[in-house]
Amino acid sequence: MNTDVFSPEKRSAVMRRVKGKDTSPELAVRRILRTAGIGYRLGGAGLPGRPDVTMKGRRIALFVHGCFWHGHDCARGARQPKTNSDYWIAKIARNRNRDVAAVQALEASGWRVMTVWECEMRQPGFAATLVAAVRDQAASVRA
């Protein structure tokens, strides 16, 4: 039984509008890094998992994950879809498995991997925490 409130055509149109890159959280993270004077590159093409932000000289790969899409253990990420739940549960499980494999592959080739979760960005002082974490990772590369 389909309990979706949208027709298949409307649902398709809604899903097409879900961005895969340049999302609001990604733009916010990039703005924080740029303001702090931390250099980076976009879209780690050629790297496992295609990190959202890379700092090649520092060997830091940064992923910006949406809590629902990547199955975070926060309230939003743990929310179970009400419609087509079998599909979404399997989809999110595949995303999580792919994320783990990407992190393992990056770490095996000497990259430090950082993940920013959408929910973390709402915390007070997030910008300072992110900048400190990136600088800490960068300092550990030089040490």
mmCIF file with all atom_site columns, C-alpha atoms in Angstrom:
data_model
loop_
_atom_site.group_PDB
_atom_site.id
_atom_site.type_symbol
_atom_site.label_atom_id
_atom_site.label_alt_id
_atom_site.label_comp_id
_atom_site.label_asym_id
_atom_site.label_entity_id
_atom_site.label_seq_id
_atom_site.pdbx_PDB_ins_code
_atom_site.Cartn_x
_atom_site.Cartn_y
_atom_site.Cartn_z
_atom_site.occupancy
_atom_site.B_iso_or_equiv
_atom_site.pdbx_formal_charge
_atom_site.auth_seq_id
_atom_site.auth_comp_id
_atom_site.auth_asym_id
_atom_site.auth_atom_id
_atom_site.pdbx_PDB_model_num
ATOM 1   C CA . MET A 1 1   ? 0.000  0.000  0.000   1.00 0.00 ? 1   MET A CA 1
ATOM 2   C CA . ASN A 1 2   ? 1.418  3.367  -1.014  1.00 0.00 ? 2   ASN A CA 1
ATOM 3   C CA . THR A 1 3   ? 0.854  6.001  1.649   1.00 0.00 ? 3   THR A CA 1
ATOM 4   C CA . ASP A 1 4   ? 2.895  8.684  -0.078  1.00 0.00 ? 4   ASP A CA 1
ATOM 5   C CA . VAL A 1 5   ? 1.103  12.036 -0.118  1.00 0.00 ? 5   VAL A CA 1
ATOM 6   C CA . PHE A 1 6   ? 2.576  12.861 -3.537  1.00 0.00 ? 6   PHE A CA 1
ATOM 7   C CA . SER A 1 7   ? 1.912  11.308 -6.911  1.00 0.00 ? 7   SER A CA 1
ATOM 8   C CA . PRO A 1 8   ? 4.864  9.363  -8.368  1.00 0.00 ? 8   PRO A CA 1
ATOM 9   C CA . GLU A 1 9   ? 5.592  12.275 -10.727 1.00 0.00 ? 9   GLU A CA 1
ATOM 10  C CA . LYS A 1 10  ? 5.553  14.844 -7.910  1.00 0.00 ? 10  LYS A CA 1
ATOM 11  C CA . ARG A 1 11  ? 7.706  12.613 -5.661  1.00 0.00 ? 11  ARG A CA 1
ATOM 12  C CA . SER A 1 12  ? 10.183 12.254 -8.503  1.00 0.00 ? 12  SER A CA 1
ATOM 13  C CA . ALA A 1 13  ? 10.317 16.041 -8.912  1.00 0.00 ? 13  ALA A CA 1
ATOM 14  C CA . VAL A 1 14  ? 10.848 16.500 -5.158  1.00 0.00 ? 14  VAL A CA 1
ATOM 15  C CA . MET A 1 15  ? 13.690 13.967 -5.085  1.00 0.00 ? 15  MET A CA 1
ATOM 16  C CA . ARG A 1 16  ? 15.386 15.557 -8.122  1.00 0.00 ? 16  ARG A CA 1
ATOM 17  C CA . ARG A 1 17  ? 15.696 18.766 -6.118  1.00 0.00 ? 17  ARG A CA 1
ATOM 18  C CA . VAL A 1 18  ? 17.750 17.035 -3.387  1.00 0.00 ? 18  VAL A CA 1
ATOM 19  C CA . LYS A 1 19  ? 21.265 18.314 -3.930  1.00 0.00 ? 19  LYS A CA 1
ATOM 20  C CA . GLY A 1 20  ? 24.284 16.066 -3.981  1.00 0.00 ? 20  GLY A CA 1
ATOM 21  C CA . LYS A 1 21  ? 26.829 18.860 -3.720  1.00 0.00 ? 21  LYS A CA 1
ATOM 22  C CA . ASP A 1 22  ? 26.959 22.504 -2.682  1.00 0.00 ? 22  ASP A CA 1
ATOM 23  C CA . THR A 1 23  ? 24.388 21.854 0.037   1.00 0.00 ? 23  THR A CA 1
ATOM 24  C CA . SER A 1 24  ? 23.776 24.492 2.709   1.00 0.00 ? 24  SER A CA 1
ATOM 25  C CA . PRO A 1 25  ? 25.855 22.583 5.300   1.00 0.00 ? 25  PRO A CA 1
ATOM 26  C CA . GLU A 1 26  ? 28.737 22.200 2.814   1.00 0.00 ? 26  GLU A CA 1
ATOM 27  C CA . LEU A 1 27  ? 28.649 25.891 1.953   1.00 0.00 ? 27  LEU A CA 1
ATOM 28  C CA . ALA A 1 28  ? 28.631 26.785 5.657   1.00 0.00 ? 28  ALA A CA 1
ATOM 29  C CA . VAL A 1 29  ? 31.667 24.579 6.366   1.00 0.00 ? 29  VAL A CA 1
ATOM 30  C CA . ARG A 1 30  ? 33.534 26.087 3.423   1.00 0.00 ? 30  ARG A CA 1
ATOM 31  C CA . ARG A 1 31  ? 32.684 29.604 4.591   1.00 0.00 ? 31  ARG A CA 1
ATOM 32  C CA . ILE A 1 32  ? 34.034 28.799 8.084   1.00 0.00 ? 32  ILE A CA 1
ATOM 33  C CA . LEU A 1 33  ? 37.279 27.412 6.657   1.00 0.00 ? 33  LEU A CA 1
ATOM 34  C CA . ARG A 1 34  ? 37.716 30.335 4.255   1.00 0.00 ? 34  ARG A CA 1
ATOM 35  C CA . THR A 1 35  ? 37.079 32.891 7.033   1.00 0.00 ? 35  THR A CA 1
ATOM 36  C CA . ALA A 1 36  ? 39.698 31.155 9.181   1.00 0.00 ? 36  ALA A CA 1
ATOM 37  C CA . GLY A 1 37  ? 42.195 31.320 6.329   1.00 0.00 ? 37  GLY A CA 1
ATOM 38  C CA . ILE A 1 38  ? 42.345 27.547 5.916   1.00 0.00 ? 38  ILE A CA 1
ATOM 39  C CA . GLY A 1 39  ? 42.964 26.570 2.294   1.00 0.00 ? 39  GLY A CA 1
ATOM 40  C CA . TYR A 1 40  ? 41.074 23.676 0.747   1.00 0.00 ? 40  TYR A CA 1
ATOM 41  C CA . ARG A 1 41  ? 39.952 22.131 -2.510  1.00 0.00 ? 41  ARG A CA 1
ATOM 42  C CA . LEU A 1 42  ? 36.512 20.864 -3.460  1.00 0.00 ? 42  LEU A CA 1
ATOM 43  C CA . GLY A 1 43  ? 35.342 17.433 -4.481  1.00 0.00 ? 43  GLY A CA 1
ATOM 44  C CA . GLY A 1 44  ? 38.063 14.915 -3.893  1.00 0.00 ? 44  GLY A CA 1
ATOM 45  C CA . ALA A 1 45  ? 37.716 13.393 -7.347  1.00 0.00 ? 45  ALA A CA 1
ATOM 46  C CA . GLY A 1 46  ? 39.901 10.336 -7.561  1.00 0.00 ? 46  GLY A CA 1
ATOM 47  C CA . LEU A 1 47  ? 39.758 9.776  -3.808  1.00 0.00 ? 47  LEU A CA 1
ATOM 48  C CA . PRO A 1 48  ? 37.607 7.086  -2.209  1.00 0.00 ? 48  PRO A CA 1
ATOM 49  C CA . GLY A 1 49  ? 34.184 8.443  -1.289  1.00 0.00 ? 49  GLY A CA 1
ATOM 50  C CA . ARG A 1 50  ? 34.865 11.770 -3.052  1.00 0.00 ? 50  ARG A CA 1
ATOM 51  C CA . PRO A 1 51  ? 35.298 13.914 0.090   1.00 0.00 ? 51  PRO A CA 1
ATOM 52  C CA . ASP A 1 52  ? 33.467 17.242 0.052   1.00 0.00 ? 52  ASP A CA 1
ATOM 53  C CA . VAL A 1 53  ? 36.594 19.185 1.032   1.00 0.00 ? 53  VAL A CA 1
ATOM 54  C CA . THR A 1 54  ? 40.229 18.157 0.780   1.00 0.00 ? 54  THR A CA 1
ATOM 55  C CA . MET A 1 55  ? 43.422 19.686 2.079   1.00 0.00 ? 55  MET A CA 1
ATOM 56  C CA . LYS A 1 56  ? 45.969 17.832 -0.010  1.00 0.00 ? 56  LYS A CA 1
ATOM 57  C CA . GLY A 1 57  ? 49.129 19.151 1.620   1.00 0.00 ? 57  GLY A CA 1
ATOM 58  C CA . ARG A 1 58  ? 47.753 18.312 5.041   1.00 0.00 ? 58  ARG A CA 1
ATOM 59  C CA . ARG A 1 59  ? 46.278 15.015 3.777   1.00 0.00 ? 59  ARG A CA 1
ATOM 60  C CA . ILE A 1 60  ? 42.930 15.851 5.365   1.00 0.00 ? 60  ILE A CA 1
ATOM 61  C CA . ALA A 1 61  ? 39.676 14.711 3.779   1.00 0.00 ? 61  ALA A CA 1
ATOM 62  C CA . LEU A 1 62  ? 36.500 16.231 5.162   1.00 0.00 ? 62  LEU A CA 1
ATOM 63  C CA . PHE A 1 63  ? 33.004 14.882 4.606   1.00 0.00 ? 63  PHE A CA 1
ATOM 64  C CA . VAL A 1 64  ? 29.879 16.926 5.369   1.00 0.00 ? 64  VAL A CA 1
ATOM 65  C CA . HIS A 1 65  ? 27.070 14.469 6.016   1.00 0.00 ? 65  HIS A CA 1
ATOM 66  C CA . GLY A 1 66  ? 23.342 14.969 6.332   1.00 0.00 ? 66  GLY A CA 1
ATOM 67  C CA . CYS A 1 67  ? 22.119 13.071 9.382   1.00 0.00 ? 67  CYS A CA 1
ATOM 68  C CA . PHE A 1 68  ? 19.164 11.370 7.685   1.00 0.00 ? 68  PHE A CA 1
ATOM 69  C CA . TRP A 1 69  ? 20.964 10.418 4.468   1.00 0.00 ? 69  TRP A CA 1
ATOM 70  C CA . HIS A 1 70  ? 23.967 8.905  6.238   1.00 0.00 ? 70  HIS A CA 1
ATOM 71  C CA . GLY A 1 71  ? 22.159 7.335  9.212   1.00 0.00 ? 71  GLY A CA 1
ATOM 72  C CA . HIS A 1 72  ? 23.687 9.374  12.035  1.00 0.00 ? 72  HIS A CA 1
ATOM 73  C CA . ASP A 1 73  ? 22.807 8.330  15.568  1.00 0.00 ? 73  ASP A CA 1
ATOM 74  C CA . CYS A 1 74  ? 21.105 11.642 16.401  1.00 0.00 ? 74  CYS A CA 1
ATOM 75  C CA . ALA A 1 75  ? 17.328 12.164 16.536  1.00 0.00 ? 75  ALA A CA 1
ATOM 76  C CA . ARG A 1 76  ? 17.072 13.160 12.880  1.00 0.00 ? 76  ARG A CA 1
ATOM 77  C CA . GLY A 1 77  ? 19.342 10.380 11.662  1.00 0.00 ? 77  GLY A CA 1
ATOM 78  C CA . ALA A 1 78  ? 17.555 7.718  13.678  1.00 0.00 ? 78  ALA A CA 1
ATOM 79  C CA . ARG A 1 79  ? 14.146 8.751  12.318  1.00 0.00 ? 79  ARG A CA 1
ATOM 80  C CA . GLN A 1 80  ? 12.464 5.932  10.419  1.00 0.00 ? 80  GLN A CA 1
ATOM 81  C CA . PRO A 1 81  ? 10.774 6.840  7.137   1.00 0.00 ? 81  PRO A CA 1
ATOM 82  C CA . LYS A 1 82  ? 7.027  6.260  7.180   1.00 0.00 ? 82  LYS A CA 1
ATOM 83  C CA . THR A 1 83  ? 6.624  5.572  3.485   1.00 0.00 ? 83  THR A CA 1
ATOM 84  C CA . ASN A 1 84  ? 8.611  3.114  1.404   1.00 0.00 ? 84  ASN A CA 1
ATOM 85  C CA . SER A 1 85  ? 10.522 2.284  4.580   1.00 0.00 ? 85  SER A CA 1
ATOM 86  C CA . ASP A 1 86  ? 12.123 -0.924 3.243   1.00 0.00 ? 86  ASP A CA 1
ATOM 87  C CA . TYR A 1 87  ? 13.712 1.036  0.406   1.00 0.00 ? 87  TYR A CA 1
ATOM 88  C CA . TRP A 1 88  ? 14.985 3.830  2.668   1.00 0.00 ? 88  TRP A CA 1
ATOM 89  C CA . ILE A 1 89  ? 16.330 1.525  5.362   1.00 0.00 ? 89  ILE A CA 1
ATOM 90  C CA . ALA A 1 90  ? 18.303 -0.397 2.727   1.00 0.00 ? 90  ALA A CA 1
ATOM 91  C CA . LYS A 1 91  ? 19.432 2.838  1.015   1.00 0.00 ? 91  LYS A CA 1
ATOM 92  C CA . ILE A 1 92  ? 20.736 4.365  4.247   1.00 0.00 ? 92  ILE A CA 1
ATOM 93  C CA . ALA A 1 93  ? 22.469 1.088  5.156   1.00 0.00 ? 93  ALA A CA 1
ATOM 94  C CA . ARG A 1 94  ? 24.228 1.139  1.765   1.00 0.00 ? 94  ARG A CA 1
ATOM 95  C CA . ASN A 1 95  ? 25.253 4.761  2.357   1.00 0.00 ? 95  ASN A CA 1
ATOM 96  C CA . ARG A 1 96  ? 26.683 3.891  5.780   1.00 0.00 ? 96  ARG A CA 1
ATOM 97  C CA . ASN A 1 97  ? 28.596 0.899  4.398   1.00 0.00 ? 97  ASN A CA 1
ATOM 98  C CA . ARG A 1 98  ? 29.976 3.025  1.575   1.00 0.00 ? 98  ARG A CA 1
ATOM 99  C CA . ASP A 1 99  ? 31.023 5.720  4.080   1.00 0.00 ? 99  ASP A CA 1
ATOM 100 C CA . VAL A 1 100 ? 32.893 3.178  6.222   1.00 0.00 ? 100 VAL A CA 1
ATOM 101 C CA . ALA A 1 101 ? 34.660 1.724  3.183   1.00 0.00 ? 101 ALA A CA 1
ATOM 102 C CA . ALA A 1 102 ? 35.674 5.210  1.985   1.00 0.00 ? 102 ALA A CA 1
ATOM 103 C CA . VAL A 1 103 ? 37.084 6.185  5.386   1.00 0.00 ? 103 VAL A CA 1
ATOM 104 C CA . GLN A 1 104 ? 39.040 2.931  5.638   1.00 0.00 ? 104 GLN A CA 1
ATOM 105 C CA . ALA A 1 105 ? 40.471 3.349  2.131   1.00 0.00 ? 105 ALA A CA 1
ATOM 106 C CA . LEU A 1 106 ? 41.455 6.973  2.761   1.00 0.00 ? 106 LEU A CA 1
ATOM 107 C CA . GLU A 1 107 ? 43.089 6.160  6.091   1.00 0.00 ? 107 GLU A CA 1
ATOM 108 C CA . ALA A 1 108 ? 44.935 3.216  4.536   1.00 0.00 ? 108 ALA A CA 1
ATOM 109 C CA . SER A 1 109 ? 46.463 5.608  2.012   1.00 0.00 ? 109 SER A CA 1
ATOM 110 C CA . GLY A 1 110 ? 47.590 8.062  4.689   1.00 0.00 ? 110 GLY A CA 1
ATOM 111 C CA . TRP A 1 111 ? 44.712 10.550 4.780   1.00 0.00 ? 111 TRP A CA 1
ATOM 112 C CA . ARG A 1 112 ? 43.189 11.874 7.984   1.00 0.00 ? 112 ARG A CA 1
ATOM 113 C CA . VAL A 1 113 ? 39.419 11.815 7.703   1.00 0.00 ? 113 VAL A CA 1
ATOM 114 C CA . MET A 1 114 ? 37.033 14.199 9.393   1.00 0.00 ? 114 MET A CA 1
ATOM 115 C CA . THR A 1 115 ? 33.255 14.025 9.264   1.00 0.00 ? 115 THR A CA 1
ATOM 116 C CA . VAL A 1 116 ? 31.012 16.973 10.010  1.00 0.00 ? 116 VAL A CA 1
ATOM 117 C CA . TRP A 1 117 ? 27.420 16.019 10.800  1.00 0.00 ? 117 TRP A CA 1
ATOM 118 C CA . GLU A 1 118 ? 24.576 18.351 9.969   1.00 0.00 ? 118 GLU A CA 1
ATOM 119 C CA . CYS A 1 119 ? 23.342 18.282 13.593  1.00 0.00 ? 119 CYS A CA 1
ATOM 120 C CA . GLU A 1 120 ? 26.780 19.322 14.946  1.00 0.00 ? 120 GLU A CA 1
ATOM 121 C CA . MET A 1 121 ? 26.577 22.531 12.984  1.00 0.00 ? 121 MET A CA 1
ATOM 122 C CA . ARG A 1 122 ? 23.697 23.728 15.168  1.00 0.00 ? 122 ARG A CA 1
ATOM 123 C CA . GLN A 1 123 ? 25.833 23.538 18.310  1.00 0.00 ? 123 GLN A CA 1
ATOM 124 C CA . PRO A 1 124 ? 27.051 26.827 19.814  1.00 0.00 ? 124 PRO A CA 1
ATOM 125 C CA . GLY A 1 125 ? 30.685 27.413 18.968  1.00 0.00 ? 125 GLY A CA 1
ATOM 126 C CA . PHE A 1 126 ? 30.677 24.948 16.077  1.00 0.00 ? 126 PHE A CA 1
ATOM 127 C CA . ALA A 1 127 ? 32.825 27.186 13.857  1.00 0.00 ? 127 ALA A CA 1
ATOM 128 C CA . ALA A 1 128 ? 35.578 27.502 16.465  1.00 0.00 ? 128 ALA A CA 1
ATOM 129 C CA . THR A 1 129 ? 35.438 23.766 17.165  1.00 0.00 ? 129 THR A CA 1
ATOM 130 C CA . LEU A 1 130 ? 35.760 22.929 13.461  1.00 0.00 ? 130 LEU A CA 1
ATOM 131 C CA . VAL A 1 131 ? 38.675 25.318 12.920  1.00 0.00 ? 131 VAL A CA 1
ATOM 132 C CA . ALA A 1 132 ? 40.479 23.963 16.003  1.00 0.00 ? 132 ALA A CA 1
ATOM 133 C CA . ALA A 1 133 ? 39.943 20.361 14.869  1.00 0.00 ? 133 ALA A CA 1
ATOM 134 C CA . VAL A 1 134 ? 41.289 21.070 11.373  1.00 0.00 ? 134 VAL A CA 1
ATOM 135 C CA . ARG A 1 135 ? 44.303 22.905 12.778  1.00 0.00 ? 135 ARG A CA 1
ATOM 136 C CA . ASP A 1 136 ? 44.917 20.075 15.240  1.00 0.00 ? 136 ASP A CA 1
ATOM 137 C CA . GLN A 1 137 ? 44.829 17.518 12.414  1.00 0.00 ? 137 GLN A CA 1
ATOM 138 C CA . ALA A 1 138 ? 47.144 19.702 10.331  1.00 0.00 ? 138 ALA A CA 1
ATOM 139 C CA . ALA A 1 139 ? 49.586 20.061 13.244  1.00 0.00 ? 139 ALA A CA 1
ATOM 140 C CA . SER A 1 140 ? 49.678 16.288 13.750  1.00 0.00 ? 140 SER A CA 1
ATOM 141 C CA . VAL A 1 141 ? 50.725 15.909 10.089  1.00 0.00 ? 141 VAL A CA 1
ATOM 142 C CA . ARG A 1 142 ? 53.713 18.186 10.662  1.00 0.00 ? 142 ARG A CA 1
ATOM 143 C CA . ALA A 1 143 ? 54.734 16.596 13.976  1.00 0.00 ? 143 ALA A CA 1
#
